[in-house]
XYZ file of N, CA and C in Angstrom:
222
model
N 121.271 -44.040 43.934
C 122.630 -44.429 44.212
C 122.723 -45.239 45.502
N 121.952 -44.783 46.591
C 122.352 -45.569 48.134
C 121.154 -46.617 47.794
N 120.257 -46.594 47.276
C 119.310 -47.655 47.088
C 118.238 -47.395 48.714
N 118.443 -46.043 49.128
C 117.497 -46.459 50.275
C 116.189 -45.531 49.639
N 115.316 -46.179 49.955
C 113.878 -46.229 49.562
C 113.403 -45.366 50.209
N 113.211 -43.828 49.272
C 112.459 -42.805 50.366
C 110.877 -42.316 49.752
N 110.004 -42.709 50.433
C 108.821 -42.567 49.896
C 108.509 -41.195 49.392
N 108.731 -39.926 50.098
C 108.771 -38.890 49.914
C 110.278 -37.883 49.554
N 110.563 -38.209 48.390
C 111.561 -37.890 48.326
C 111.855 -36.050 48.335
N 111.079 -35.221 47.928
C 110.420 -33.811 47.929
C 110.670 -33.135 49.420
N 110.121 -34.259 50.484
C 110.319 -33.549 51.686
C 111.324 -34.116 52.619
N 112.030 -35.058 52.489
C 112.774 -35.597 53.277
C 113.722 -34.909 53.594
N 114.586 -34.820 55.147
C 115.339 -34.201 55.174
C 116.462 -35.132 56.040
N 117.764 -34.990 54.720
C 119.202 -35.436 55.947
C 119.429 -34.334 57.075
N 119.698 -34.828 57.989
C 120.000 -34.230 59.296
C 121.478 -34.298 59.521
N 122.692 -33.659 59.884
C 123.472 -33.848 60.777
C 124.284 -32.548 61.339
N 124.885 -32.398 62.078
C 125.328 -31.139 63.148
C 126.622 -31.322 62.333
N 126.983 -30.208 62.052
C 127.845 -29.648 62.061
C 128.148 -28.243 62.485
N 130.002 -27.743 62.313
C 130.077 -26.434 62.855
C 130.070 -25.475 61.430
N 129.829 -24.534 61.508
C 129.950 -23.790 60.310
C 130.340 -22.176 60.488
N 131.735 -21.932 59.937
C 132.422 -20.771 60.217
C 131.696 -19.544 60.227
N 131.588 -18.554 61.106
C 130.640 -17.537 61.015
C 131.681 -16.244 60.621
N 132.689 -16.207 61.821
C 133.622 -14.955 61.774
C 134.768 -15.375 62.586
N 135.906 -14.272 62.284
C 137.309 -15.377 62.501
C 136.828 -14.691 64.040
N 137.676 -15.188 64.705
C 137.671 -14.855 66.504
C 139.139 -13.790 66.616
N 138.477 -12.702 67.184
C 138.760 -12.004 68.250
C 140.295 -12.693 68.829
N 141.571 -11.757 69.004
C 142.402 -12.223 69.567
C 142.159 -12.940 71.099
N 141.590 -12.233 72.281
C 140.677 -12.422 73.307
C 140.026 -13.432 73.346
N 138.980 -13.509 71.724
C 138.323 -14.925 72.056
C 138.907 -16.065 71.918
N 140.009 -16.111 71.035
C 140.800 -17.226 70.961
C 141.143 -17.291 72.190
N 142.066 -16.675 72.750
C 142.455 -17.231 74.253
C 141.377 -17.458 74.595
N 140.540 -16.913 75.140
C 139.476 -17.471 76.022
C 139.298 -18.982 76.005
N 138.954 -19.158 74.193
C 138.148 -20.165 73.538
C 139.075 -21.331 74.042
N 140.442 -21.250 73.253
C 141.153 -21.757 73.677
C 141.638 -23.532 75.437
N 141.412 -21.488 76.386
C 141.294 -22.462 77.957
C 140.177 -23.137 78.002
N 138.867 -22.745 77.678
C 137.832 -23.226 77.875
C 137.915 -24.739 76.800
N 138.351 -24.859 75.852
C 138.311 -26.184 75.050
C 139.866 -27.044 75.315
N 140.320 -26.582 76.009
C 141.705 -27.587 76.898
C 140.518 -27.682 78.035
N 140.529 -26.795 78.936
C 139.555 -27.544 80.121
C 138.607 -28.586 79.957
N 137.687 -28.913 78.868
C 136.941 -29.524 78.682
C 137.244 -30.756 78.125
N 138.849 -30.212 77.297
C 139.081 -31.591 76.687
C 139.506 -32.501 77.578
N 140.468 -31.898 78.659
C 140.789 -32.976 80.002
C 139.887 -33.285 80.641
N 138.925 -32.757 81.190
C 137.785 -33.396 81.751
C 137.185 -34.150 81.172
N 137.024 -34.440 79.928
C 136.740 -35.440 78.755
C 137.434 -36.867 78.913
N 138.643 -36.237 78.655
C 139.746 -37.301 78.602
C 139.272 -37.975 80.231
N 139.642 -37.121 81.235
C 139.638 -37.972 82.724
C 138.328 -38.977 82.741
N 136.985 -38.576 82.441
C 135.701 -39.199 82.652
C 135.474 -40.177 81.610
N 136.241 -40.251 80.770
C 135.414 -41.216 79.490
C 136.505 -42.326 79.444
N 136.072 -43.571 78.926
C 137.137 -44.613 78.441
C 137.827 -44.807 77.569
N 138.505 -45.163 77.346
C 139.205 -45.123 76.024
C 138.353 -46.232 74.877
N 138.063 -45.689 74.007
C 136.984 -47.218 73.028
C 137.817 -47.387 71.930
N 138.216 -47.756 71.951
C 138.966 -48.812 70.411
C 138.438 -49.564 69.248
N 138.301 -48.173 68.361
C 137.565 -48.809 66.828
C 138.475 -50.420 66.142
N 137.752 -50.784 65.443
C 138.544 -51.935 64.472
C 138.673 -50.929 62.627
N 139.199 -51.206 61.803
C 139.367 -50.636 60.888
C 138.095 -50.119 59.993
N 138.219 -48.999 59.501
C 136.359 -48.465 59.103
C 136.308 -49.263 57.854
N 135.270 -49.593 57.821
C 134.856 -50.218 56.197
C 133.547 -49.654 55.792
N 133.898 -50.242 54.126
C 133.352 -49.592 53.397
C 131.816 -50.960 53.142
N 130.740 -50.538 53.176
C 129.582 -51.243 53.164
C 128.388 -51.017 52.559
N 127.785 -52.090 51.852
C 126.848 -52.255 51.282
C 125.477 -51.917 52.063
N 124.434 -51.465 51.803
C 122.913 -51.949 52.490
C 121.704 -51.548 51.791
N 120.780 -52.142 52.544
C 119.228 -51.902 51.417
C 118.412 -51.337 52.583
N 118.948 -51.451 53.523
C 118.129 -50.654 54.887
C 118.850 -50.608 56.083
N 118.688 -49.932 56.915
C 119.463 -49.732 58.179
C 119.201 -51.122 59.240
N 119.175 -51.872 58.604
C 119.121 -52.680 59.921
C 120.352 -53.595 59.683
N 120.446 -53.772 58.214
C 121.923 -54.321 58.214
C 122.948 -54.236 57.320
N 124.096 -54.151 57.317
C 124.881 -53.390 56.585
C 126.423 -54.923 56.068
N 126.864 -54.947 55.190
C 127.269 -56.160 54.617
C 129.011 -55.311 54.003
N 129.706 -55.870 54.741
C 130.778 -55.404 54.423
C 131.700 -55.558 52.709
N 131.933 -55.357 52.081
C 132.584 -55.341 51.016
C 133.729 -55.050 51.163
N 134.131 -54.013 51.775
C 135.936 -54.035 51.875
C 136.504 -53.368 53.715
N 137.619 -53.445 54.008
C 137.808 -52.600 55.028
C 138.680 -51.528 54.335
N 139.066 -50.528 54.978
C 139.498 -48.859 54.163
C 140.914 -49.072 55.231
N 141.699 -49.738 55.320
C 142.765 -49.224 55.961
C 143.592 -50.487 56.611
Protein backbone atom coordinates (compact mmCIF):
# COMPACT_ATOMS: atom_id res chain seq x y z
CA UNK A 1 0.00 0.00 0.00
CA UNK A 2 2.75 2.85 1.04
CA UNK A 3 5.01 1.35 -1.67
CA UNK A 4 7.99 1.67 0.75
CA UNK A 5 10.36 -1.09 0.08
CA UNK A 6 11.14 -3.10 3.19
CA UNK A 7 13.66 -5.73 2.66
CA UNK A 8 12.86 -7.53 5.76
CA UNK A 9 9.53 -7.32 6.16
CA UNK A 10 9.25 -10.24 9.24
CA UNK A 11 11.44 -8.07 11.40
CA UNK A 12 10.91 -4.58 10.83
CA UNK A 13 9.68 -2.50 13.34
CA UNK A 14 7.39 0.93 13.22
CA UNK A 15 8.43 2.93 16.09
CA UNK A 16 6.48 5.79 17.65
CA UNK A 17 5.77 7.10 21.42
CA UNK A 18 2.83 7.22 22.45
CA UNK A 19 0.80 7.52 25.88
CA UNK A 20 -1.19 4.56 26.77
CA UNK A 21 -3.87 4.54 29.60
CA UNK A 22 -2.76 2.39 32.50
CA UNK A 23 -5.25 3.43 35.48
CA UNK A 24 -7.62 6.33 36.00
CA UNK A 25 -5.71 8.81 38.57
CA UNK A 26 -6.21 9.19 42.03
CA UNK A 27 -8.25 12.34 43.02
CA UNK A 28 -4.69 13.74 44.56
CA UNK A 29 -2.99 12.73 41.49
CA UNK A 30 -5.03 14.67 39.31
CA UNK A 31 -4.42 17.74 41.24
CA UNK A 32 -1.01 17.16 41.56
CA UNK A 33 -0.79 16.10 37.81
CA UNK A 34 -2.69 18.78 36.95
CA UNK A 35 -0.16 21.90 38.60
CA UNK A 36 2.68 20.12 37.44
CA UNK A 37 1.35 20.07 33.55
CA UNK A 38 0.09 23.97 33.78
CA UNK A 39 3.63 24.67 35.20
CA UNK A 40 5.30 23.14 32.43
CA UNK A 41 2.95 24.19 29.94
CA UNK A 42 3.85 27.98 30.73
CA UNK A 43 7.31 27.46 30.88
CA UNK A 44 6.87 25.93 27.45
CA UNK A 45 4.86 28.56 26.21
CA UNK A 46 7.48 31.41 27.77
CA UNK A 47 10.80 29.57 26.17
CA UNK A 48 9.66 28.39 22.78
CA UNK A 49 8.49 30.42 19.61
CA UNK A 50 5.60 30.41 18.20
CA UNK A 51 6.08 28.19 14.57
CA UNK A 52 3.39 28.53 12.14
CA UNK A 53 2.41 25.42 10.09
CA UNK A 54 1.01 26.05 6.36
CA UNK A 55 -2.01 23.67 5.70
CA UNK A 56 -1.19 19.66 6.20
CA UNK A 57 -1.29 17.77 3.00
CA UNK A 58 -1.88 14.80 1.87
CA UNK A 59 1.32 13.16 -0.15
CA UNK A 60 2.60 10.80 -2.35
CA UNK A 61 6.31 9.02 -2.00
CA UNK A 62 8.56 6.08 -3.02
CA UNK A 63 11.14 6.99 -0.31
CA UNK A 64 11.78 9.42 2.36
CA UNK A 65 13.74 11.74 0.74
CA UNK A 66 10.94 13.17 -1.16
CA UNK A 67 7.47 13.49 -0.82
CA UNK A 68 5.10 15.05 -3.86
CA UNK A 69 2.07 16.70 -2.84
CA UNK A 70 -1.33 15.62 -4.32
CA UNK A 71 -3.76 17.57 -2.32
CA UNK A 72 -3.73 19.99 0.79
CA UNK A 73 -6.41 18.66 3.72
CA UNK A 74 -7.85 21.95 4.79
Amino acid sequence: MTKVPIPTPDTYRFHISLGYFVAWLTAAEQITFARTFNRWARQLASKSPVITLGAPEFCSFDDMFAFHRIMYLG
